[in-house]
Each structure stands twice: as C-alpha cells, then as structure tokens.
C-alpha cells in the first residue's frame, strides 16, 4: 500500500519550508537596506519589480499547470529567488529587462523542470546568466554611488523614472554617472597589463556589502538553516586559488582579502551555492561541490570575458550535481 | 560502565514523554478470551504451514505451526482469512482457537543448561516459539544460533525502550527486578560469558533503582548501563554503536559482529521456556494520544486488539476519554515507529509492544522536497532520507537499495523534522515491503526457471535416451537379422552339402 498522507501521533516543533525561506529573507534584510542606501532608489525599484513580476509569473504558470497557486506562493521560494536576483543586478537596469529576468527565473529556472524541488539549476543564477548574456551593456553598468544616491530630491526620482522605463538617462551622459566596479577595473588593468593600484578602485560599498552578507550567512549557520560545508568549501577554495594567483602574477592581482570582498564571492558562498535544491545531498559531495565553485569562479573571473564568474561557476557545478550524488552515495557510513 | 564509554549517535532526537505523564507501571492481567487468532505468517511474511487441522483439541504451549503455539487450551475451529497487525491492512490465513476455559498447559521438562547441549536449548526455544518482544519479533533461536558461533561474544540486554509512550519493559523491570536479573544471569551463564550489559535509558530511574537495589552479590556480572535519552538508541544497530562503537554496515546484523542483543522481556521468556513454562504472552503499553496517561497490560498472543482496548477503557478514565474523542482508529507501536490500524479484530502478536488511543494530529499536506537535509542530520544510521524518498516515491527499488534502504530502521525521526511534512517513513516501509515482495517473486521465478530448466533437460535427456534405445534396438534387430541370415545360409550350406556328403 502506497502512503498517501500520514497522521502523526507525536507533536514535535518542526520547521516548515516557508519558515526556512523566511529565515533566509530575514538575514538578507540588513544587506539589502544598505545596498538601497548606498546605490540609490534603483535597487528598491529592482527589488519591487522583480519580486512582483516573478510572483505574477509563478501564479500564472501554476494556473496553467492546474496546480494550487496558494501552495506555490506560500512557501516563499519564488520571492526569495527574485530577491537574490535583485541583489545581483545593476540599479540602472531597465524595467523591461527586469521582467525578462523574472520570467526566465520562474519559467526557465523552475517550472520547465516541474517546479519547486525539481530544478537542477539555481533559478536566480539562471535569470542572472540570461540577463548578462542578453544585455551585456546594461548588466555591467553600475552608477557611481556618490552621484546616483538621492532619496529626497524629486528631480532625481524623475530621472530614475526615465532611466528605468526608457533606458534614458536625462541628467547626464552615461560616462559621467557610471563607474567601474572594482573587478571591472581589475580586468581593465589586466587587459592593459598594468599593475594594479588598489587606491584607484572604488571599493565602497562593495566591501561593506560583503561584510553584511557574511553576517547574514553567519546568522543562517547559527539558526541551522544552512550547514557550514558549502560556504566554507567555497571560501576556502577561493582563498587558496587567489593566493596561488597572487604569487604567480603579483602585479595584476589584488591582495587576497580585497579580492574576496570586492566581488560576489561572499554573497554567492552563503546565499547562492547553499541553495539545497540544486546542491548535492551528502556531506563529502557538498565539500567537493563548494570547493569546485570557489575554484571555478576564480578561474572564470580571471580568464573569461566577464569580471565575475560566480554565476557561471554555480551553474556549471549545478549540472554536475547528479554525478556527485551518484559518486557519494554512502559517505557517512563507510 | 561510565557514561564516557558511551559512543555518540550520529543522529537521533532527544525525545521524552511529557514531564507530568501518569504512567501506571502495575501490570494488569487480561482475562481469558473466548477466542484467539493466530496468523500463519511470520515477521518476514512467509506463510507458515499448520501442523494441526481444524477440529483438533490442543493444550496451551502446544506447537500449532513453526513459530506458533497455542496461548491456551481449546479447540481449533477453523483456518480463515483474518486481519493481522501490519501496516499493509491485509488479511492473512489465521488459526482460530476457541478457548475451553480450562486453560491447561502442556508439560515441559526443565532444561538445565549445564547438562544439555546448545542444540537442545535452541530446539526448546524454537518449539516454544520465542520471538523478540522489542518490536521486530525476530526468531530468537535463530538469532542466538547465529551469535553462538562467535568467539568474542558480547551480550547486551536491551532495556533501553527509547520511544516515548512505550513503557512495557519499564513496567516489567519495576515490578519484577529480581526475575529480570536472574533470567539475564542465567542466559549469561548459559552462553559462558563473564559479564553482560543491561542497557537502560536514564529517564527510567524507578526501574534502575529497583534493579540496583536487587543486585545480590552473585548478580554483579550484569552491568547496568545508563544511556542518555536519545531516540532511537534502543534500536539494535544504534545500540550496538553506542555501547561498542561498532558501526554495522547496511545489511549486517549485530550477531554478525559478535554482539547479541536481546530485549529484556525476551530474556524473561527465554528463561521461562527453559524452565518448562510456556511463554505465550507479552506486556502491552496502552497510552492516550498525548502520552499523558499510560497503562500496562499482560496480554496473550492472539488476543484481539478490541479486547485489550476495552479492558483499558474500563480501567483508565483518560484512555476512555481519548477513545471517545477518536475515530475508531488506533496506532500500533509507538508515536513515531507505529502505524495506524482500524481493523480492531486483529490480534496482539510478539511485535505489538504498544497501542495508542485517541485522535491523531493530521499533518499538513506534504509539499515538495527542497533537499534541505534536515532528515539526513537526524538519521541515526547516516542515511540520506531525501534521496531514499526520491527513489521510493518513484518506485526505483534498485536506487533505493543503493542508498541502503536495508539499513533504515523505520524509526520516524526524519518524518518528525521534515519541513515539507513528507511521510518519509511510510514511503520507506512501502519500499521495503515492495523490495521483499520482489525478492520473493524473483526467488519464486528462479525456482520456476530452475524447474523448467530441469524439465526441459529431462525431456531432452529422455529424447536422447529414446534415440539411443531406438538405435540399440535397430542395431540389435539388424544383428538378429544378420545372424538369422547367417544361420539360414549355414543351413542352406549344410542342406546343400548333405546330399553330396551322403553320396
């Protein structure tokens, strides 16, 4: 007889899927608020539009699949995925592109595979990769935080409106308001074979944000929402790879700690690589998975066309999860 | 043994009964029932062949089928399909024994273990149908036979009883501490071991005190070891791991590693069997759903569940109230490892250690597994329940076997923590059952294949033999013909000669 549903005699305080998602979102709040504070209203617009569009898309797909919309939205997984994507994209990204991101995340990231729990690839990273490849120009434009931030002047809000709807900066030409991120600058240095001067990089607010993500991650570890294996493996492998790199070519690399904090490494280690659906299940497989992501993202960061390689590293390793799961079936027992 | 000698369990949950629980440790006796139902099936679901027929009059303790003895004297009225206490809710061939009210027992001799060989003792256990009373109901004689061959045998008496709501062993040790210790010591002497460990969870202080107070000097060879309260320390492989540090591999039994674990109540029934008394009953705990109220009852095997519950309702108002709140369904076994049962004419068997009465809390509807691994964290035998579930739910039994479905204890820890409320253990139970059925049908198919192979070989051999016989016959006929012709020719020659020679 196949089990259909069970009754349980013993009551035990159990965590629900929704509460796990809530914990993760809670830990994202400080970093998100800081990001909005430092990078301007664009981040807030991204956040609202991405979440709203993704939820709408999720509901539509569930309707088409004739499944319960309520169940799908109650677990909070789609909100979390959209939230994570919102933290990876530049504040200036036009709304049309945001919607492309939301649809990709929900449909291509999740539902073509059968919905929550079935997707082999991290939905937020699928959304990110599609946006990055489709819109390379807008996806790599980041505003100078010193110029772009204004939460009080209506004129600036109007500019944001123009920018987000029509991709048209009315205040000034792009060049004068945008700024290369530290890793972009680093790539430029490397391409020109110039030696890196850390003072010429605009390190704020990237460093501070990484610290915020680190603290959020520590909170999740303390609450037992994520386990230490993947983030520790990612960060350790990345530190080792960056150290080796800095010995091999000291002129074109940043100090290891700066390199760790300026990109998306910390965010990815705690919030992207730890997605349980797309990570392997056994402990040894998780260590290998995390270490490969750390290593791959350093390699991609240095040798690919993109300044940051975390998303692609995660997607590549997502693809290898079935293999890892096969290799490490019985790790804890033997 | 100090608590530092106890190894940590890789998973498990710290569960305990409610602090203010009223556990009635008196062992109530159930009156003789008009009929008893004895399923002709064993724990591995092999159908047993009865050695009696309907209409036979039997005495209590008399063997009716391998592993089945009569719980009292009476007449076997029929063999029919009857429910049995199993989560499959199926009916199996069952002997119905009509009690004659005299409750007479067959007389057995007392076996002195210093005088007779091991085989005789094991035969007695076999004939007395001694089964483990801890919950799995293994054949005790087989278990001891496997363990007996080991040189460095460790004897563990399992009185851990780690699941809240089950307290039959607790009650037994509280009420009969000296009998328990004497039985343990007798087994230890029989197995020629210098000492044995009696493992008990440290929340049973009344029983521990009772045992310690009773330890007379010659019984010091039974070491009482207190275990911290972690479910499921009382299951065999976690217990072996905690006490000896030996990690059993999937499919490996404790006896393979030289450890013999016997439940404390089983030890008493072994002792009874050797002393010539039939062991035809067990203690059953009956609790309310909240586990606030619990009582213990000595019940003969084959007693319908209904009779047990009626007795409990009469003697315990809390159980009566819980029964009234309910939907006529009870749970057999503990709150975690048990299963729901609505066929209350099913009998009590050796594995029926507890009953829970009352309305159960429906779980939330199961949602998608997000592979969060909470289940793997609490699994006491280090399995990956999330992967096992995926395999079991898609009926990929080979994959489930690769993830060591075999090693799963069905303890239910994973069910309790799953954020998606997935009924994991029921799925594993289903997959285990399906695997067993597949193995049995595979074995049957193998037997059929061998038979048909034998048949075709035989047919072929017969054909060849027939061919050879035919050839031999033809050869013989030819020879006969030849020799007949020779004779004829000779006669002709003689005939032809004769006139000539006569002339």
mmCIF file of N, CA and C in Angstrom, chain B residues 351-450:
data_model
loop_
_atom_site.group_PDB
_atom_site.id
_atom_site.type_symbol
_atom_site.label_atom_id
_atom_site.label_comp_id
_atom_site.label_asym_id
_atom_site.label_seq_id
_atom_site.Cartn_x
_atom_site.Cartn_y
_atom_site.Cartn_z
ATOM 1 N N UNK B 351 5.230 -8.636 18.306
ATOM 2 C CA UNK B 351 5.742 -7.308 17.966
ATOM 3 C C UNK B 351 4.861 -6.177 18.489
ATOM 4 N N UNK B 352 3.682 -6.510 19.018
ATOM 5 C CA UNK B 352 2.741 -5.464 19.441
ATOM 6 C C UNK B 352 3.145 -4.940 20.813
ATOM 7 N N UNK B 353 4.084 -3.979 20.838
ATOM 8 C CA UNK B 353 4.565 -3.545 22.148
ATOM 9 C C UNK B 353 3.732 -2.423 22.752
ATOM 10 N N UNK B 354 3.012 -1.685 21.913
ATOM 11 C CA UNK B 354 2.245 -0.573 22.478
ATOM 12 C C UNK B 354 1.059 -0.245 21.591
ATOM 13 N N UNK B 355 0.049 0.327 22.204
ATOM 14 C CA UNK B 355 -1.118 0.815 21.468
ATOM 15 C C UNK B 355 -1.338 2.260 21.891
ATOM 16 N N UNK B 356 -1.721 3.095 20.945
ATOM 17 C CA UNK B 356 -2.036 4.479 21.281
ATOM 18 C C UNK B 356 -3.465 4.752 20.847
ATOM 19 N N UNK B 357 -4.226 5.298 21.768
ATOM 20 C CA UNK B 357 -5.643 5.538 21.531
ATOM 21 C C UNK B 357 -5.871 7.043 21.504
ATOM 22 N N UNK B 358 -6.673 7.515 20.586
ATOM 23 C CA UNK B 358 -7.020 8.936 20.586
ATOM 24 C C UNK B 358 -6.861 9.556 19.225
ATOM 25 N N UNK B 359 -7.363 10.765 19.116
ATOM 26 C CA UNK B 359 -7.369 11.446 17.828
ATOM 27 C C UNK B 359 -5.964 11.892 17.477
ATOM 28 N N UNK B 360 -5.548 11.571 16.274
ATOM 29 C CA UNK B 360 -4.203 11.942 15.861
ATOM 30 C C UNK B 360 -4.219 13.300 15.183
ATOM 31 N N UNK B 361 -3.087 13.978 15.243
ATOM 32 C CA UNK B 361 -2.998 15.284 14.599
ATOM 33 C C UNK B 361 -2.720 15.091 13.127
ATOM 34 N N UNK B 362 -3.592 15.557 12.273
ATOM 35 C CA UNK B 362 -3.278 15.406 10.861
ATOM 36 C C UNK B 362 -2.088 16.299 10.515
ATOM 37 N N UNK B 363 -1.225 15.776 9.719
ATOM 38 C CA UNK B 363 -0.093 16.580 9.281
ATOM 39 C C UNK B 363 -0.550 17.535 8.197
ATOM 40 N N UNK B 364 0.243 18.580 8.003
ATOM 41 C CA UNK B 364 -0.022 19.435 6.851
ATOM 42 C C UNK B 364 0.149 18.584 5.605
ATOM 43 N N UNK B 365 -0.467 19.020 4.551
ATOM 44 C CA UNK B 365 -0.303 18.295 3.303
ATOM 45 C C UNK B 365 1.170 18.357 2.892
ATOM 46 N N UNK B 366 1.674 17.240 2.415
ATOM 47 C CA UNK B 366 3.088 17.207 2.046
ATOM 48 C C UNK B 366 3.346 18.143 0.874
ATOM 49 N N UNK B 367 4.432 18.890 0.957
ATOM 50 C CA UNK B 367 4.821 19.762 -0.154
ATOM 51 C C UNK B 367 6.118 19.228 -0.751
ATOM 52 N N UNK B 368 6.665 19.974 -1.716
ATOM 53 C CA UNK B 368 7.832 19.466 -2.433
ATOM 54 C C UNK B 368 9.049 19.386 -1.523
ATOM 55 N N UNK B 369 9.861 18.363 -1.760
ATOM 56 C CA UNK B 369 11.127 18.235 -1.034
ATOM 57 C C UNK B 369 12.098 19.257 -1.591
ATOM 58 N N UNK B 370 12.688 20.066 -0.705
ATOM 59 C CA UNK B 370 13.695 21.023 -1.194
ATOM 60 C C UNK B 370 15.097 20.555 -0.840
ATOM 61 N N UNK B 371 15.230 19.287 -0.506
ATOM 62 C CA UNK B 371 16.526 18.671 -0.207
ATOM 63 C C UNK B 371 17.290 19.417 0.881
ATOM 64 N N UNK B 372 16.562 19.891 1.885
ATOM 65 C CA UNK B 372 17.203 20.703 2.923
ATOM 66 C C UNK B 372 18.122 19.885 3.815
ATOM 67 N N UNK B 373 17.960 18.558 3.817
ATOM 68 C CA UNK B 373 18.849 17.656 4.553
ATOM 69 C C UNK B 373 18.629 17.633 6.060
ATOM 70 N N UNK B 374 17.529 18.200 6.540
ATOM 71 C CA UNK B 374 17.202 18.049 7.960
ATOM 72 C C UNK B 374 17.129 16.559 8.296
ATOM 73 N N UNK B 375 16.535 15.788 7.395
ATOM 74 C CA UNK B 375 16.343 14.361 7.621
ATOM 75 C C UNK B 375 17.678 13.644 7.745
ATOM 76 N N UNK B 376 18.644 14.022 6.883
ATOM 77 C CA UNK B 376 19.948 13.362 6.938
ATOM 78 C C UNK B 376 20.658 13.705 8.240
ATOM 79 N N UNK B 377 20.401 14.908 8.766
ATOM 80 C CA UNK B 377 21.037 15.313 10.015
ATOM 81 C C UNK B 377 20.555 14.475 11.187
ATOM 82 N N UNK B 378 19.261 14.142 11.196
ATOM 83 C CA UNK B 378 18.742 13.392 12.348
ATOM 84 C C UNK B 378 18.788 11.880 12.150
ATOM 85 N N UNK B 379 19.097 11.418 10.936
ATOM 86 C CA UNK B 379 19.075 9.966 10.698
ATOM 87 C C UNK B 379 20.110 9.266 11.580
ATOM 88 N N UNK B 380 19.672 8.331 12.432
ATOM 89 C CA UNK B 380 20.601 7.695 13.366
ATOM 90 C C UNK B 380 21.553 6.712 12.697
ATOM 91 N N UNK B 381 21.261 6.328 11.450
ATOM 92 C CA UNK B 381 22.165 5.404 10.779
ATOM 93 C C UNK B 381 22.782 6.041 9.538
ATOM 94 N N UNK B 382 22.810 7.391 9.522
ATOM 95 C CA UNK B 382 23.547 8.112 8.479
ATOM 96 C C UNK B 382 23.077 7.854 7.059
ATOM 97 N N UNK B 383 21.790 7.701 6.891
ATOM 98 C CA UNK B 383 21.298 7.558 5.522
ATOM 99 C C UNK B 383 20.988 8.940 4.968
ATOM 100 N N UNK B 384 20.620 8.976 3.688
ATOM 101 C CA UNK B 384 20.196 10.221 3.054
ATOM 102 C C UNK B 384 18.709 10.073 2.742
ATOM 103 N N UNK B 385 17.837 10.331 3.723
ATOM 104 C CA UNK B 385 16.416 10.069 3.502
ATOM 105 C C UNK B 385 15.840 10.837 2.314
ATOM 106 N N UNK B 386 16.382 12.017 2.019
ATOM 107 C CA UNK B 386 15.836 12.779 0.883
ATOM 108 C C UNK B 386 16.035 12.022 -0.428
ATOM 109 N N UNK B 387 17.186 11.346 -0.557
ATOM 110 C CA UNK B 387 17.451 10.579 -1.773
ATOM 111 C C UNK B 387 16.645 9.280 -1.769
ATOM 112 N N UNK B 388 16.569 8.671 -0.586
ATOM 113 C CA UNK B 388 15.781 7.446 -0.447
ATOM 114 C C UNK B 388 14.320 7.706 -0.800
ATOM 115 N N UNK B 389 13.837 8.864 -0.372
ATOM 116 C CA UNK B 389 12.445 9.220 -0.641
ATOM 117 C C UNK B 389 12.224 9.357 -2.138
ATOM 118 N N UNK B 390 13.144 10.060 -2.804
ATOM 119 C CA UNK B 390 13.000 10.240 -4.249
ATOM 120 C C UNK B 390 12.959 8.879 -4.942
ATOM 121 N N UNK B 391 13.795 7.956 -4.462
ATOM 122 C CA UNK B 391 13.839 6.628 -5.073
ATOM 123 C C UNK B 391 12.567 5.839 -4.752
ATOM 124 N N UNK B 392 12.144 5.909 -3.479
ATOM 125 C CA UNK B 392 10.981 5.120 -3.063
ATOM 126 C C UNK B 392 9.712 5.635 -3.735
ATOM 127 N N UNK B 393 9.570 6.961 -3.818
ATOM 128 C CA UNK B 393 8.343 7.531 -4.361
ATOM 129 C C UNK B 393 8.236 7.291 -5.859
ATOM 130 N N UNK B 394 9.383 7.078 -6.529
ATOM 131 C CA UNK B 394 9.306 6.758 -7.956
ATOM 132 C C UNK B 394 9.455 5.261 -8.178
ATOM 133 N N UNK B 395 9.383 4.508 -7.066
ATOM 134 C CA UNK B 395 9.444 3.048 -7.104
ATOM 135 C C UNK B 395 10.684 2.519 -7.806
ATOM 136 N N UNK B 396 11.801 3.224 -7.614
ATOM 137 C CA UNK B 396 13.067 2.724 -8.152
ATOM 138 C C UNK B 396 13.747 1.954 -7.025
ATOM 139 N N UNK B 397 13.413 0.689 -6.941
ATOM 140 C CA UNK B 397 13.869 -0.088 -5.788
ATOM 141 C C UNK B 397 15.376 -0.311 -5.812
ATOM 142 N N UNK B 398 15.958 -0.404 -7.013
ATOM 143 C CA UNK B 398 17.412 -0.602 -7.095
ATOM 144 C C UNK B 398 18.137 0.618 -6.546
ATOM 145 N N UNK B 399 17.641 1.808 -6.932
ATOM 146 C CA UNK B 399 18.258 3.036 -6.432
ATOM 147 C C UNK B 399 18.096 3.117 -4.925
ATOM 148 N N UNK B 400 16.913 2.756 -4.442
ATOM 149 C CA UNK B 400 16.685 2.779 -3.001
ATOM 150 C C UNK B 400 17.666 1.838 -2.307
ATOM 151 N N UNK B 401 17.936 0.704 -2.922
ATOM 152 C CA UNK B 401 18.878 -0.241 -2.325
ATOM 153 C C UNK B 401 20.282 0.364 -2.288
ATOM 154 N N UNK B 402 20.633 1.116 -3.336
ATOM 155 C CA UNK B 402 21.959 1.760 -3.347
ATOM 156 C C UNK B 402 22.084 2.763 -2.205
ATOM 157 N N UNK B 403 20.985 3.400 -1.856
ATOM 158 C CA UNK B 403 21.010 4.336 -0.740
ATOM 159 C C UNK B 403 20.748 3.613 0.585
ATOM 160 N N UNK B 404 20.953 2.293 0.607
ATOM 161 C CA UNK B 404 20.877 1.483 1.824
ATOM 162 C C UNK B 404 19.517 1.506 2.492
ATOM 163 N N UNK B 405 18.497 1.315 1.717
ATOM 164 C CA UNK B 405 17.150 1.192 2.279
ATOM 165 C C UNK B 405 17.139 0.124 3.373
ATOM 166 N N UNK B 406 17.947 -0.913 3.118
ATOM 167 C CA UNK B 406 18.070 -2.027 4.040
ATOM 168 C C UNK B 406 18.435 -1.591 5.458
ATOM 169 N N UNK B 407 19.271 -0.564 5.564
ATOM 170 C CA UNK B 407 19.760 -0.143 6.885
ATOM 171 C C UNK B 407 18.755 0.741 7.611
ATOM 172 N N UNK B 408 17.717 1.197 6.908
ATOM 173 C CA UNK B 408 16.742 2.101 7.532
ATOM 174 C C UNK B 408 16.028 1.376 8.663
ATOM 175 N N UNK B 409 15.936 2.049 9.810
ATOM 176 C CA UNK B 409 15.319 1.438 10.993
ATOM 177 C C UNK B 409 13.826 1.706 11.055
ATOM 178 N N UNK B 410 13.308 2.539 10.140
ATOM 179 C CA UNK B 410 11.912 2.980 10.178
ATOM 180 C C UNK B 410 11.599 3.662 11.512
ATOM 181 N N UNK B 411 12.569 4.411 12.018
ATOM 182 C CA UNK B 411 12.386 4.999 13.349
ATOM 183 C C UNK B 411 11.484 6.224 13.297
ATOM 184 N N UNK B 412 11.416 6.903 12.159
ATOM 185 C CA UNK B 412 10.494 8.026 12.048
ATOM 186 C C UNK B 412 11.077 9.377 12.442
ATOM 187 N N UNK B 413 12.378 9.436 12.743
ATOM 188 C CA UNK B 413 12.976 10.732 13.088
ATOM 189 C C UNK B 413 12.850 11.717 11.926
ATOM 190 N N UNK B 414 13.055 11.219 10.711
ATOM 191 C CA UNK B 414 13.030 12.115 9.549
ATOM 192 C C UNK B 414 11.631 12.701 9.337
ATOM 193 N N UNK B 415 10.601 11.884 9.582
ATOM 194 C CA UNK B 415 9.221 12.378 9.452
ATOM 195 C C UNK B 415 8.987 13.584 10.348
ATOM 196 N N UNK B 416 9.586 13.481 11.540
ATOM 197 C CA UNK B 416 9.301 14.463 12.571
ATOM 198 C C UNK B 416 9.899 15.826 12.247
ATOM 199 N N UNK B 417 11.029 15.838 11.530
ATOM 200 C CA UNK B 417 11.686 17.122 11.283
ATOM 201 C C UNK B 417 11.440 17.661 9.879
ATOM 202 N N UNK B 418 10.861 16.857 8.980
ATOM 203 C CA UNK B 418 10.761 17.270 7.576
ATOM 204 C C UNK B 418 9.955 18.567 7.430
ATOM 205 N N UNK B 419 10.565 19.656 6.916
ATOM 206 C CA UNK B 419 9.833 20.916 6.768
ATOM 207 C C UNK B 419 8.704 20.814 5.744
ATOM 208 N N UNK B 420 8.794 19.843 4.850
ATOM 209 C CA UNK B 420 7.763 19.715 3.828
ATOM 210 C C UNK B 420 6.685 18.720 4.261
ATOM 211 N N UNK B 421 6.742 18.240 5.509
ATOM 212 C CA UNK B 421 5.768 17.280 6.048
ATOM 213 C C UNK B 421 5.608 16.048 5.165
ATOM 214 N N UNK B 422 6.666 15.586 4.596
ATOM 215 C CA UNK B 422 6.596 14.405 3.721
ATOM 216 C C UNK B 422 6.541 13.143 4.587
ATOM 217 N N UNK B 423 5.619 12.213 4.292
ATOM 218 C CA UNK B 423 5.582 10.957 5.056
ATOM 219 C C UNK B 423 6.736 10.049 4.637
ATOM 220 N N UNK B 424 7.939 10.351 5.094
ATOM 221 C CA UNK B 424 9.121 9.618 4.629
ATOM 222 C C UNK B 424 9.086 8.153 5.059
ATOM 223 N N UNK B 425 8.929 7.921 6.372
ATOM 224 C CA UNK B 425 8.985 6.543 6.853
ATOM 225 C C UNK B 425 7.916 5.658 6.222
ATOM 226 N N UNK B 426 6.656 6.121 6.077
ATOM 227 C CA UNK B 426 5.692 5.273 5.375
ATOM 228 C C UNK B 426 6.157 4.911 3.964
ATOM 229 N N UNK B 427 6.837 5.842 3.296
ATOM 230 C CA UNK B 427 7.357 5.523 1.964
ATOM 231 C C UNK B 427 8.451 4.462 2.049
ATOM 232 N N UNK B 428 9.292 4.573 3.087
ATOM 233 C CA UNK B 428 10.379 3.597 3.211
ATOM 234 C C UNK B 428 9.816 2.219 3.557
ATOM 235 N N UNK B 429 8.767 2.230 4.387
ATOM 236 C CA UNK B 429 8.137 0.964 4.739
ATOM 237 C C UNK B 429 7.547 0.328 3.480
ATOM 238 N N UNK B 430 6.912 1.176 2.674
ATOM 239 C CA UNK B 430 6.348 0.710 1.404
ATOM 240 C C UNK B 430 7.449 0.131 0.514
ATOM 241 N N UNK B 431 8.569 0.849 0.410
ATOM 242 C CA UNK B 431 9.649 0.397 -0.474
ATOM 243 C C UNK B 431 10.272 -0.895 0.045
ATOM 244 N N UNK B 432 10.394 -0.994 1.384
ATOM 245 C CA UNK B 432 10.957 -2.228 1.959
ATOM 246 C C UNK B 432 10.053 -3.413 1.645
ATOM 247 N N UNK B 433 8.752 -3.179 1.800
ATOM 248 C CA UNK B 433 7.781 -4.221 1.516
ATOM 249 C C UNK B 433 7.835 -4.633 0.051
ATOM 250 N N UNK B 434 7.897 -3.614 -0.816
ATOM 251 C CA UNK B 434 7.933 -3.889 -2.256
ATOM 252 C C UNK B 434 9.198 -4.657 -2.604
ATOM 253 N N UNK B 435 10.330 -4.279 -1.970
ATOM 254 C CA UNK B 435 11.589 -4.978 -2.225
ATOM 255 C C UNK B 435 11.474 -6.442 -1.806
ATOM 256 N N UNK B 436 10.869 -6.650 -0.612
ATOM 257 C CA UNK B 436 10.748 -8.015 -0.112
ATOM 258 C C UNK B 436 9.872 -8.853 -1.049
ATOM 259 N N UNK B 437 8.772 -8.221 -1.485
ATOM 260 C CA UNK B 437 7.881 -8.947 -2.401
ATOM 261 C C UNK B 437 8.590 -9.273 -3.698
ATOM 262 N N UNK B 438 9.393 -8.297 -4.179
ATOM 263 C CA UNK B 438 10.096 -8.511 -5.430
ATOM 264 C C UNK B 438 11.114 -9.641 -5.255
ATOM 265 N N UNK B 439 11.810 -9.624 -4.096
ATOM 266 C CA UNK B 439 12.775 -10.690 -3.856
ATOM 267 C C UNK B 439 12.085 -12.041 -3.824
ATOM 268 N N UNK B 440 10.905 -12.062 -3.143
ATOM 269 C CA UNK B 440 10.197 -13.333 -3.065
ATOM 270 C C UNK B 440 9.736 -13.791 -4.438
ATOM 271 N N UNK B 441 9.203 -12.830 -5.237
ATOM 272 C CA UNK B 441 8.723 -13.255 -6.554
ATOM 273 C C UNK B 441 9.903 -13.597 -7.453
ATOM 274 N N UNK B 442 11.038 -12.875 -7.252
ATOM 275 C CA UNK B 442 12.242 -13.227 -8.008
ATOM 276 C C UNK B 442 12.696 -14.633 -7.644
ATOM 277 N N UNK B 443 12.648 -14.923 -6.337
ATOM 278 C CA UNK B 443 13.070 -16.243 -5.888
ATOM 279 C C UNK B 443 12.138 -17.302 -6.466
ATOM 280 N N UNK B 444 10.829 -16.984 -6.440
ATOM 281 C CA UNK B 444 9.857 -17.931 -6.992
ATOM 282 C C UNK B 444 10.102 -18.119 -8.483
ATOM 283 N N UNK B 445 10.401 -16.995 -9.163
ATOM 284 C CA UNK B 445 10.664 -17.087 -10.598
ATOM 285 C C UNK B 445 11.913 -17.912 -10.855
ATOM 286 N N UNK B 446 12.903 -17.755 -9.950
ATOM 287 C CA UNK B 446 14.138 -18.512 -10.088
ATOM 288 C C UNK B 446 13.853 -20.006 -9.918
ATOM 289 N N UNK B 447 13.032 -20.310 -8.915
ATOM 290 C CA UNK B 447 12.655 -21.708 -8.693
ATOM 291 C C UNK B 447 11.938 -22.248 -9.932
ATOM 292 N N UNK B 448 11.008 -21.440 -10.448
ATOM 293 C CA UNK B 448 10.262 -21.866 -11.632
ATOM 294 C C UNK B 448 11.199 -22.062 -12.815
ATOM 295 N N UNK B 449 12.179 -21.129 -12.922
ATOM 296 C CA UNK B 449 13.124 -21.233 -14.031
ATOM 297 C C UNK B 449 13.934 -22.527 -13.897
ATOM 298 N N UNK B 450 14.408 -22.784 -12.677
ATOM 299 C CA UNK B 450 15.186 -23.998 -12.460
ATOM 300 C C UNK B 450 14.361 -25.229 -12.774
#
